């Protein structure tokens, strides 16, 4: 009896537990949790949402926020997730009708936005940016009339901007940048009177900008329509958008002049309009832009001088006039822009000297390359203690390099190439201890560099070619962190320091057209980082050491016009990155090693004017085949150059040459070749020059 009673109690308890659990499960499986689970199950990596389990209240799931069991906010972005979600944008989410915030940004969601999104009538924030979404934007987005923030870019949306978006009258931030949208900007956007941020950049929008319909956007502070195909002029109506602080209209087809009404934008801080077709002169009203900190008019055909009114924009920190077709001199009034940090004037037709008033600035970057500036380099350049880059190449500066530049303690890059500078290079330059790039090529600099750069402890790139520098290449170069060393066309003598071949950083070394002597040492095999060795037109003697085969990264080897002798080392076949091998005009003998034909990247082979004998290698070759990526294109003008002329090669022309499909110039003349011309050469469709003259026994004309 007691057992029966206990059994009944147990059964009743168990049934009560099951009923309670069923009620609990029913509570958890609310409509919102069902919708969320449907979204999870549609993902390719649902395991990311590890907390989304039916046994847990959906209001406790990652990224889910509720009010009385209804989901009001779903935030699944890089702020809340450890990895990106992958999968379609499930329509089940559009059943969460209490949503106020939906943020699925920075994932890998794909597919289209369904028209069902119109169900989310309470939505205030919608962020689907940085995904892989496609298709057209549904007109039903215009039904989300409570939206305050809408971000749909970048994605891959196509089609036109729906005019229905003009119904979102509470919208404050509207970002559909970085898509593939086309067509005109709908004038209905002008109805969004509370809009503060409008970002339409990086699309394919066309037509003119409807300034006339945007005059009601009195709260608009940021306007970005850059990188589209918009055209027409900047309307005077822009002056009515007085809250604007940022304007980005660059990389479009806008043209004409700038309306004087721009001067009414007293709050404007950034005006960026590069790569358009604007012309000058700048209206005098620009002087009213007292808050302007960045002005970028680069890559426009302004065809005017720099106006004096620039000096009245005293909050300017960045001024960019690169490729703006400017003429005249640099106005001294720029010296009044005491906050200016970046001054970019390169690639124009500016003349005259550098005005002394520039010394009053605290510049970090000064670029005036490729102009017609002249006169001596002023010593006051040394006053710029914060400057990082001084770029003045391609002008007509003369005289000596002022040693005071060494006082620029933050200087890392100086470019003075292609001028008319003379005298010795001051060793004080290296007092600027952060100097990493020095470009002084194409000048008339003299003297030796025995001690000049010894204290440049951070120097990675040094270009001194085309000067009149004398003396030997200094040993201390091996102790510097040099990556690129260019010494061509000077009067260097002596041999290349053996220690230089032990540099672990050096990638590019050229010292062509000097008076260097000595031989290539076996230590050359230690320079395992080298990708280019360019030493033609010197007086180097001896053999090419076998150790050169250890340079597996070597892409270019040019030893033309020296006095090298002996055999071509077969170890060159291990230099599998070689694109250019030029050993012409030496005294090399022996046969051409077959290993050279195994170089898969080789596109230029010059062995002419030597004493090579034997046959042209006839094995199935890998060289001069089509390759998708040539590692080194420095000598692109020699691409497809195959020159074995002026040797003592004998035997037939191998059929295998017909497989060298990238050959453009085939020069086998002045050898002792015999036999027929192989029909396979007809496969060389890129061939423009074929020279088989002198000592070829037979000619086959029908191929």
XYZ file of C-alpha atoms in Angstrom:
703
model
C 0.000 0.000 0.000
C 2.763 2.407 0.980
C 4.625 1.572 -2.226
C 1.515 2.287 -4.324
C 1.032 5.652 -2.610
C 4.628 6.615 -3.150
C 4.413 5.555 -6.760
C 1.333 7.711 -7.307
C 3.033 10.694 -5.700
C 6.074 10.194 -7.937
C 3.927 10.002 -11.072
C 2.015 13.117 -10.125
C 5.269 14.967 -9.437
C 6.754 13.838 -12.742
C 3.644 14.907 -14.648
C 3.707 18.258 -12.872
C 7.383 18.706 -13.845
C 6.683 17.847 -17.482
C 3.778 20.267 -17.575
C 5.903 23.000 -16.029
C 8.746 22.316 -18.479
C 6.319 22.347 -21.389
C 5.002 25.708 -20.268
C 8.597 26.944 -19.946
C 9.453 25.692 -23.434
C 6.313 27.314 -24.765
C 7.359 30.561 -23.150
C 10.870 30.381 -24.676
C 9.520 29.534 -28.123
C 7.895 32.933 -28.587
C 7.377 34.231 -32.150
C 10.494 36.408 -31.868
C 12.676 33.503 -30.740
C 11.341 31.401 -33.613
C 12.297 34.141 -36.061
C 15.750 34.487 -34.542
C 16.360 30.735 -34.648
C 15.256 30.661 -38.268
C 17.884 33.317 -39.002
C 20.526 31.326 -37.112
C 19.698 28.131 -38.955
C 20.026 29.889 -42.315
C 23.657 30.771 -41.609
C 26.607 28.808 -42.922
C 28.338 29.175 -39.555
C 25.530 29.138 -36.949
C 28.019 28.011 -34.298
C 29.076 31.669 -33.976
C 25.787 32.291 -32.138
C 26.633 29.759 -29.442
C 24.285 31.263 -26.845
C 21.274 31.091 -29.137
C 19.722 27.929 -27.697
C 15.999 27.151 -27.195
C 16.627 26.312 -23.550
C 17.736 29.898 -22.888
C 15.487 32.933 -23.049
C 16.089 34.709 -26.340
C 16.416 37.963 -24.420
C 19.672 36.576 -22.993
C 21.149 35.691 -26.382
C 24.214 37.480 -27.721
C 23.292 40.749 -29.442
C 19.599 40.537 -28.515
C 17.895 43.180 -26.385
C 14.258 42.989 -25.331
C 11.434 44.928 -23.793
C 8.789 42.685 -22.199
C 9.895 39.659 -24.200
C 9.785 41.480 -27.554
C 13.063 42.006 -29.403
C 13.717 45.721 -29.722
C 17.379 45.649 -30.683
C 19.498 43.151 -32.628
C 23.173 44.035 -32.820
C 25.323 41.373 -34.512
C 28.368 43.263 -35.741
C 32.071 43.360 -35.009
C 31.156 45.077 -31.727
C 29.402 41.993 -30.352
C 30.767 39.025 -32.340
C 34.154 37.333 -32.381
C 33.798 36.286 -36.035
C 31.805 37.302 -39.116
C 28.451 35.740 -39.887
C 28.164 34.039 -43.291
C 24.891 33.373 -44.993
C 21.820 34.941 -46.589
C 19.937 37.896 -45.176
C 16.985 35.861 -43.921
C 13.506 37.363 -44.262
C 12.667 35.863 -40.856
C 14.291 38.905 -39.268
C 11.626 41.107 -40.823
C 9.052 39.444 -38.535
C 10.625 41.131 -35.526
C 8.111 43.953 -35.712
C 9.163 45.586 -32.432
C 12.704 46.190 -33.637
C 14.056 49.670 -33.066
C 17.703 48.895 -33.861
C 18.917 46.374 -36.470
C 22.700 46.297 -36.861
C 24.169 43.435 -38.915
C 27.164 45.383 -40.181
C 30.653 44.017 -40.864
C 29.634 40.458 -41.708
C 29.510 38.316 -44.849
C 25.777 38.318 -45.381
C 24.605 38.036 -48.964
C 21.423 38.096 -50.989
C 18.881 40.872 -51.474
C 16.853 43.010 -49.103
C 13.324 41.675 -49.265
C 10.334 43.973 -49.670
C 9.182 42.543 -46.318
C 11.573 44.935 -44.616
C 8.667 47.383 -44.770
C 7.125 45.484 -41.810
C 9.707 46.998 -39.451
C 7.725 50.175 -38.957
C 9.284 50.977 -35.565
C 12.866 50.807 -36.820
C 15.014 53.828 -35.990
C 18.468 52.464 -36.818
C 19.221 50.166 -39.775
C 22.840 49.223 -40.435
C 23.600 46.547 -43.036
C 26.913 48.066 -44.109
C 30.086 46.118 -44.894
C 28.411 42.964 -46.158
C 28.055 41.281 -49.557
C 24.437 42.220 -50.231
C 23.243 42.563 -53.811
C 20.192 43.485 -55.845
C 18.226 46.716 -55.947
C 17.182 48.742 -52.942
C 13.470 48.015 -52.328
C 11.053 50.909 -52.426
C 9.619 49.571 -49.136
C 12.583 51.125 -47.327
C 10.589 54.317 -47.689
C 7.955 52.868 -45.316
C 10.368 52.936 -42.388
C 9.332 56.463 -41.508
C 10.821 56.382 -38.009
C 14.352 55.778 -39.300
C 16.971 58.152 -37.976
C 20.057 56.324 -39.249
C 20.333 54.286 -42.470
C 23.596 52.672 -43.530
C 23.690 50.285 -46.472
C 27.265 50.622 -47.644
C 29.605 49.306 -48.637
C 27.836 46.410 -50.357
C 27.110 45.456 -53.952
C 23.699 47.040 -54.452
C 22.769 48.003 -58.002
C 20.009 49.970 -59.680
C 18.760 53.413 -58.800
C 18.246 55.147 -55.481
C 14.500 54.741 -54.739
C 12.788 58.156 -54.615
C 10.623 56.717 -51.816
C 13.584 57.267 -49.487
C 12.484 60.875 -49.501
C 9.681 59.777 -47.105
C 12.178 59.166 -44.296
C 11.728 62.644 -42.903
C 13.289 61.794 -39.520
C 16.502 60.551 -41.086
C 19.649 62.166 -39.691
C 22.343 59.938 -41.221
C 22.053 58.396 -44.704
C 24.959 56.282 -46.004
C 24.713 54.196 -49.181
C 28.316 54.740 -50.235
C 30.488 52.003 -51.707
C 27.934 50.228 -53.877
C 27.243 50.063 -57.618
C 24.199 52.330 -57.714
C 23.415 54.127 -60.955
C 21.158 56.881 -62.252
C 20.515 60.341 -60.882
C 20.353 61.487 -57.289
C 16.587 61.759 -56.673
C 15.530 65.293 -55.713
C 13.227 63.765 -53.072
C 16.307 63.415 -50.855
C 15.860 67.142 -50.372
C 12.789 66.383 -48.216
C 14.960 64.940 -45.455
C 15.113 68.185 -43.514
C 16.696 66.644 -40.418
C 19.554 65.089 -42.391
C 23.020 65.755 -40.991
C 25.137 63.228 -42.913
C 24.627 62.294 -46.582
C 27.118 59.768 -47.994
C 26.570 58.719 -51.625
C 30.217 58.299 -52.616
C 31.844 55.416 -54.471
C 28.957 54.522 -56.747
C 28.183 55.057 -60.438
C 25.730 57.924 -60.081
C 25.300 60.250 -63.052
C 23.660 63.530 -63.928
C 23.961 66.803 -62.111
C 23.687 67.272 -58.384
C 20.204 68.634 -57.514
C 21.384 71.525 -55.353
C 18.118 73.364 -56.049
C 16.128 70.736 -54.120
C 18.591 70.457 -51.242
C 18.267 73.988 -49.929
C 15.950 72.844 -47.117
C 18.693 70.645 -45.624
C 19.705 73.261 -43.096
C 21.098 70.662 -40.680
C 23.344 68.982 -43.255
C 26.922 68.994 -41.963
C 28.603 66.344 -44.149
C 28.050 65.845 -47.900
C 29.944 63.096 -49.738
C 29.242 62.369 -53.408
C 32.858 61.590 -54.329
C 33.953 58.950 -56.832
C 30.875 58.884 -59.048
C 30.224 60.159 -62.565
C 28.312 63.300 -61.638
C 28.622 66.273 -63.958
C 27.630 69.891 -64.311
C 28.620 72.860 -62.209
C 28.520 73.550 -58.511
C 25.353 75.590 -58.142
C 25.272 78.871 -56.191
C 22.518 77.167 -54.124
C 25.295 75.440 -52.206
C 25.756 78.643 -50.268
C 22.402 78.044 -48.515
C 23.636 74.870 -46.812
C 25.216 76.902 -44.049
C 25.639 74.007 -41.596
C 28.067 72.187 -43.885
C 31.394 71.324 -42.292
C 32.562 68.732 -44.841
C 32.184 68.602 -48.642
C 33.569 65.706 -50.686
C 32.835 66.007 -54.415
C 36.088 64.689 -55.924
C 36.547 62.059 -58.643
C 33.564 63.202 -60.683
C 33.003 65.115 -63.914
C 32.089 68.421 -62.282
C 33.373 71.404 -64.253
C 33.340 75.186 -64.392
C 34.340 77.629 -61.725
C 33.573 77.720 -58.038
C 30.572 79.925 -57.187
C 31.326 82.872 -54.900
C 28.475 81.668 -52.663
C 30.806 79.019 -51.243
C 32.132 81.837 -49.103
C 28.852 81.752 -47.147
C 29.732 78.346 -45.682
C 31.333 79.823 -42.592
C 31.378 76.457 -40.768
C 33.168 74.597 -43.582
C 36.221 72.694 -42.360
C 36.933 70.331 -45.283
C 36.496 71.043 -48.988
C 37.760 68.117 -51.042
C 37.269 68.146 -54.801
C 40.228 66.360 -56.442
C 40.149 64.815 -59.910
C 37.374 66.861 -61.475
C 37.369 69.492 -64.220
C 37.098 72.644 -62.139
C 38.899 75.739 -63.347
C 40.049 78.902 -61.673
C 40.580 81.442 -60.514
C 39.332 80.859 -56.988
C 36.733 83.448 -55.974
C 37.850 86.011 -53.423
C 35.028 84.883 -51.148
C 37.116 81.822 -50.293
C 38.850 84.166 -47.838
C 35.679 84.022 -45.685
C 36.174 80.315 -45.008
C 37.834 80.996 -41.686
C 37.119 77.492 -40.347
C 38.576 75.677 -43.356
C 41.297 73.233 -42.306
C 41.632 71.103 -45.467
C 41.468 72.331 -49.072
C 42.100 69.755 -51.788
C 41.805 70.950 -55.397
C 44.400 68.550 -56.822
C 44.095 67.084 -60.305
C 41.940 69.907 -61.648
C 42.753 72.206 -64.603
C 42.627 75.379 -62.519
C 44.983 77.176 -64.942
C 45.600 80.097 -62.600
C 48.003 81.285 -59.963
C 47.719 80.577 -56.255
C 45.601 83.456 -54.957
C 46.923 85.730 -52.221
C 43.693 85.226 -50.266
C 45.001 81.802 -49.215
C 46.812 83.669 -46.478
C 43.479 84.634 -44.901
C 42.519 80.987 -44.311
C 44.506 80.826 -41.142
C 43.008 77.552 -39.919
C 44.311 75.622 -42.925
C 46.288 72.522 -41.976
C 46.300 70.770 -45.383
C 46.558 72.520 -48.759
C 46.722 70.253 -51.816
C 47.249 71.724 -55.296
C 49.043 68.748 -56.922
C 48.497 68.543 -60.718
C 46.336 71.668 -60.719
C 47.990 73.387 -63.725
C 49.030 76.318 -61.553
C 51.350 79.050 -62.775
C 53.038 82.068 -61.279
C 55.010 82.112 -58.067
C 54.314 80.740 -54.605
C 52.687 83.677 -52.794
C 54.405 84.846 -49.661
C 50.960 85.155 -48.051
C 50.941 81.378 -47.469
C 53.310 82.159 -44.620
C 50.316 83.582 -42.721
C 48.687 80.145 -42.542
C 50.405 79.424 -39.261
C 48.500 76.150 -38.705
C 49.525 74.705 -42.068
C 51.132 71.272 -41.723
C 50.904 69.804 -45.230
C 51.639 71.896 -48.344
C 51.432 69.992 -51.640
C 52.267 71.949 -54.817
C 53.858 69.284 -57.027
C 53.377 68.839 -60.780
C 52.505 72.389 -61.760
C 54.287 75.212 -63.585
C 55.223 77.343 -60.595
C 58.215 79.637 -61.010
C 60.420 81.834 -58.879
C 62.126 81.143 -55.583
C 60.831 79.678 -52.352
C 59.487 82.699 -50.414
C 61.186 83.234 -47.078
C 57.781 83.582 -45.406
C 57.410 79.801 -45.641
C 60.021 79.587 -42.888
C 57.371 80.851 -40.455
C 55.340 77.667 -40.904
C 55.668 74.447 -38.929
C 55.277 72.141 -41.895
C 55.299 68.365 -41.645
C 55.207 67.744 -45.416
C 56.341 70.087 -48.188
C 56.053 68.895 -51.771
C 56.781 71.097 -54.781
C 58.202 68.539 -57.212
C 58.112 68.927 -60.985
C 57.741 72.691 -61.249
C 60.052 75.392 -62.572
C 61.201 76.762 -59.241
C 64.703 78.187 -59.225
C 67.334 79.884 -57.141
C 69.361 78.391 -54.311
C 67.880 76.113 -51.719
C 67.416 78.411 -48.717
C 69.194 77.678 -45.453
C 65.977 78.438 -43.543
C 64.699 74.989 -44.553
C 66.530 73.865 -41.414
C 64.003 75.757 -39.289
C 61.329 73.148 -40.050
C 62.029 70.939 -37.063
C 58.746 69.030 -37.504
C 59.021 68.348 -41.220
C 58.903 64.698 -42.276
C 59.251 65.096 -46.062
C 60.883 67.741 -48.270
C 60.203 66.889 -51.908
C 61.663 69.350 -54.431
C 62.809 67.158 -57.331
C 62.324 68.176 -60.935
C 62.943 71.906 -60.603
C 65.770 74.313 -61.447
C 67.327 74.797 -58.041
C 71.041 75.529 -58.168
C 73.928 75.996 -55.804
C 74.843 73.814 -52.876
C 72.695 71.694 -50.605
C 72.441 73.702 -47.379
C 73.875 71.765 -44.423
C 71.196 73.353 -42.206
C 68.729 70.772 -43.538
C 70.364 68.438 -41.034
C 68.609 70.436 -38.289
C 65.263 68.999 -39.420
C 65.222 66.441 -36.648
C 62.038 64.695 -37.846
C 63.033 64.524 -41.522
C 62.734 61.028 -43.006
C 62.509 61.699 -46.766
C 64.308 64.300 -48.849
C 64.109 64.374 -52.642
C 66.211 66.926 -54.533
C 66.751 64.946 -57.737
C 66.598 66.445 -61.224
C 67.832 69.900 -60.335
C 71.078 71.762 -61.006
C 72.643 71.374 -57.578
C 76.416 71.328 -57.331
C 79.197 70.985 -54.813
C 79.712 68.270 -52.260
C 76.932 66.594 -50.338
C 77.084 67.945 -46.760
C 77.592 65.225 -44.179
C 75.452 67.328 -41.830
C 72.425 65.879 -43.641
C 72.743 62.858 -41.391
C 72.239 65.003 -38.316
C 68.603 64.406 -39.235
C 68.787 61.029 -37.545
C 65.469 59.720 -38.884
C 66.443 60.089 -42.553
C 65.470 56.911 -44.385
C 65.143 58.081 -48.030
C 67.603 60.392 -49.811
C 67.187 61.155 -53.521
C 69.870 63.393 -55.005
C 70.154 61.903 -58.493
C 70.392 63.883 -61.753
C 72.349 66.836 -60.426
C 75.961 68.054 -60.695
C 77.113 66.967 -57.261
C 80.839 66.366 -56.810
C 83.319 65.166 -54.250
C 83.527 61.823 -52.519
C 81.086 60.278 -50.071
C 83.767 58.667 -47.929
C 82.114 59.894 -44.708
C 78.976 61.602 -45.972
C 76.293 59.075 -45.027
C 78.135 57.176 -42.312
C 75.885 58.508 -39.552
C 72.602 57.942 -41.437
C 71.724 55.007 -39.231
C 68.158 54.665 -40.573
C 68.943 55.040 -44.276
C 67.069 52.513 -46.433
C 67.084 54.189 -49.872
C 69.887 56.235 -51.405
C 69.780 57.508 -54.999
C 72.920 59.308 -56.227
C 72.955 58.321 -59.905
C 73.781 60.782 -62.672
C 76.138 63.041 -60.738
C 79.882 63.590 -60.754
C 80.783 61.879 -57.492
C 84.288 60.424 -57.218
C 86.171 58.056 -54.968
C 85.378 54.551 -53.862
C 82.126 53.023 -52.690
C 82.444 53.267 -48.904
C 82.594 50.207 -46.664
C 80.098 51.661 -44.173
C 77.217 51.056 -46.619
C 77.176 47.454 -45.396
C 76.448 48.676 -41.868
C 73.413 50.728 -42.909
C 69.920 49.201 -43.296
C 69.985 49.957 -47.030
C 67.312 48.366 -49.194
C 68.017 50.271 -52.426
C 71.404 51.737 -53.408
C 71.664 53.552 -56.774
C 75.108 54.867 -57.734
C 74.971 54.733 -61.555
C 76.644 57.230 -63.881
C 79.195 58.738 -61.552
C 82.984 58.457 -61.362
C 83.299 55.818 -58.665
C 86.547 53.864 -58.734
C 87.947 50.871 -56.928
C 86.016 47.681 -56.337
C 82.646 46.990 -54.774
C 83.335 46.443 -51.042
C 83.214 42.745 -50.193
C 81.275 43.619 -47.044
C 78.409 45.003 -49.148
C 77.644 41.492 -50.376
C 76.969 40.484 -46.779
C 74.144 42.969 -46.371
C 70.970 41.207 -45.268
C 68.654 44.051 -46.259
C 69.896 45.095 -49.683
C 67.366 44.339 -52.420
C 68.401 46.687 -55.228
C 72.028 47.579 -56.056
C 73.022 49.480 -59.181
C 76.335 51.118 -59.980
C 76.324 51.097 -63.775
C 78.566 53.346 -65.862
C 81.320 54.014 -63.368
C 84.988 52.997 -63.326
C 84.706 50.077 -60.956
C 87.356 47.382 -61.130
C 88.147 44.120 -59.406
C 86.241 40.869 -59.581
C 82.986 39.533 -58.238
C 83.892 37.717 -54.995
C 82.462 34.408 -53.816
C 80.851 36.403 -50.983
C 78.270 37.571 -53.514
C 76.406 34.406 -52.553
C 75.738 35.910 -49.115
C 73.516 38.659 -50.530
C 70.439 36.442 -50.357
C 67.975 39.363 -50.299
C 69.204 40.895 -53.546
C 66.690 41.088 -56.369
C 68.681 43.339 -58.713
C 72.407 43.597 -59.444
C 73.099 46.205 -62.123
C 76.794 46.797 -62.868
C 77.167 47.291 -66.658
C 79.723 49.605 -68.240
C 82.459 49.160 -65.683
C 85.846 47.419 -65.703
C 85.035 44.348 -63.660
C 87.254 41.362 -64.426
C 87.556 37.705 -63.509
C 84.984 34.951 -63.503
C 81.349 35.008 -62.445
C 81.444 32.948 -59.232
C 79.298 29.822 -58.937
C 78.034 31.148 -55.602
C 75.791 33.584 -57.475
C 73.432 30.630 -57.834
C 72.527 31.033 -54.156
C 70.596 34.239 -54.929
C 67.197 32.642 -55.360
C 65.397 36.023 -55.247
C 67.548 37.601 -57.940
C 65.317 38.957 -60.706
C 67.811 41.055 -62.647
C 71.491 40.478 -63.311
C 73.117 42.985 -65.654
C 76.893 42.746 -66.074
C 77.022 43.961 -69.685
C 80.152 45.745 -70.996
C 82.751 44.579 -68.511
C 85.812 42.321 -68.844
C 84.417 39.123 -67.396
C 85.872 35.851 -68.605
C 85.485 32.130 -68.139
C 82.326 30.080 -68.372
C 78.796 31.123 -67.579
C 78.160 29.336 -64.253
C 75.524 26.623 -64.461
C 74.433 27.675 -60.971
C 72.518 30.549 -62.559
C 69.872 27.923 -63.230
C 69.105 28.057 -59.489
C 68.203 31.759 -59.730
C 64.625 30.858 -60.549
C 63.338 34.433 -60.125
C 65.508 35.835 -62.930
C 63.606 37.896 -65.484
C 66.640 39.613 -67.028
C 70.087 38.114 -67.596
C 72.454 40.395 -69.476
C 76.069 39.246 -69.778
C 76.711 40.786 -73.184
C 79.947 42.482 -74.272
C 82.334 40.535 -72.077
C 84.964 37.860 -72.718
C 82.969 34.839 -71.659
C 83.690 31.513 -73.326
C 82.503 27.940 -73.242
C 78.989 26.798 -73.979
C 75.657 28.183 -72.855
C 74.602 26.098 -69.855
C 71.339 24.238 -70.446
C 70.242 25.160 -66.914
C 69.425 28.665 -68.160
C 66.548 27.256 -70.187
C 64.913 26.129 -66.936
C 64.457 29.690 -65.644
C 60.650 30.016 -65.673
C 60.531 33.810 -65.321
C 63.255 34.720 -67.818
C 62.056 37.296 -70.365
C 65.341 38.893 -71.434
C 68.569 37.045 -72.307
C 71.574 38.923 -73.691
C 74.809 36.971 -74.210
C 75.996 38.797 -77.325
C 79.574 39.927 -78.060
C 81.352 37.144 -76.183
C 83.354 34.086 -77.240
C 80.680 31.500 -76.557
C 80.790 28.302 -78.550
C 78.885 25.065 -78.865
C 75.219 24.708 -79.642
C 72.210 26.746 -78.617
C 70.519 24.669 -75.870
C 67.828 22.518 -77.454
C 66.081 20.937 -74.462
C 62.416 21.682 -73.824
C 62.629 25.080 -72.220
C 60.750 26.981 -69.527
C 62.119 30.418 -70.365
C 60.406 33.037 -72.527
C 56.995 31.560 -71.824
C 53.971 33.649 -70.956
C 53.885 34.406 -67.226
C 51.145 36.204 -65.374
C 53.356 38.229 -63.065
C 56.887 39.349 -63.849
C 58.613 40.068 -60.503
C 60.857 42.832 -61.857
C 59.871 45.177 -64.674
C 62.720 47.678 -64.393
C 63.948 46.774 -67.880
C 60.503 46.340 -69.400
C 61.849 47.835 -72.637
C 63.929 44.648 -73.023
C 61.002 42.322 -72.503
C 61.219 39.509 -75.047
C 64.856 40.226 -75.947
C 66.797 37.090 -76.973
C 70.256 38.066 -78.147
C 73.061 35.551 -78.756
C 74.667 37.495 -81.605
C 78.408 37.922 -82.219
C 79.629 34.676 -80.707
C 80.963 31.417 -82.139
C 77.855 29.322 -81.664
C 77.456 26.457 -84.110
C 74.984 23.790 -85.091
C 71.327 24.187 -86.007
C 68.779 26.617 -84.650
C 66.793 24.418 -82.237
C 63.133 23.719 -82.954
C 62.439 24.412 -79.277
C 62.917 28.161 -79.815
C 59.446 28.152 -81.339
C 58.070 27.582 -77.837
C 59.554 30.854 -76.579
C 56.341 32.693 -77.361
C 57.171 36.006 -75.697
C 60.275 36.626 -77.809
C 60.057 39.976 -79.579
C 63.631 40.357 -80.791
C 65.529 37.233 -81.868
C 69.156 38.015 -82.681
C 71.344 35.073 -83.663
C 73.453 36.848 -86.245
C 77.230 36.645 -86.595
C 77.642 33.082 -85.380
C 78.546 29.810 -87.089
C 75.045 28.370 -87.199
C 74.019 25.937 -89.924
C 71.010 24.039 -91.176
C 67.487 25.131 -91.993
C 65.480 27.782 -90.268
C 62.987 25.771 -88.209
C 59.320 26.106 -89.088
C 58.546 26.390 -85.371
C 59.695 30.035 -85.415
C 56.418 30.837 -87.163
C 54.759 30.392 -83.754
C 56.557 33.471 -82.417
C 53.602 35.784 -82.973
C 55.186 38.651 -80.992
C 58.341 38.643 -83.105
C 59.238 42.040 -84.573
C 62.972 41.589 -85.244
C 64.697 38.480 -86.590
C 68.375 38.651 -87.473
C 70.071 35.481 -88.709
C 72.598 37.181 -90.964
C 76.269 36.255 -91.379
C 77.445 32.659 -91.357
C 74.024 30.992 -91.598
C 74.473 28.129 -94.069
C 70.914 27.755 -95.400
C 67.802 29.887 -95.655
C 64.335 28.432 -95.723
C 61.954 31.091 -97.014
C 58.571 29.397 -97.109
C 57.846 29.290 -93.360
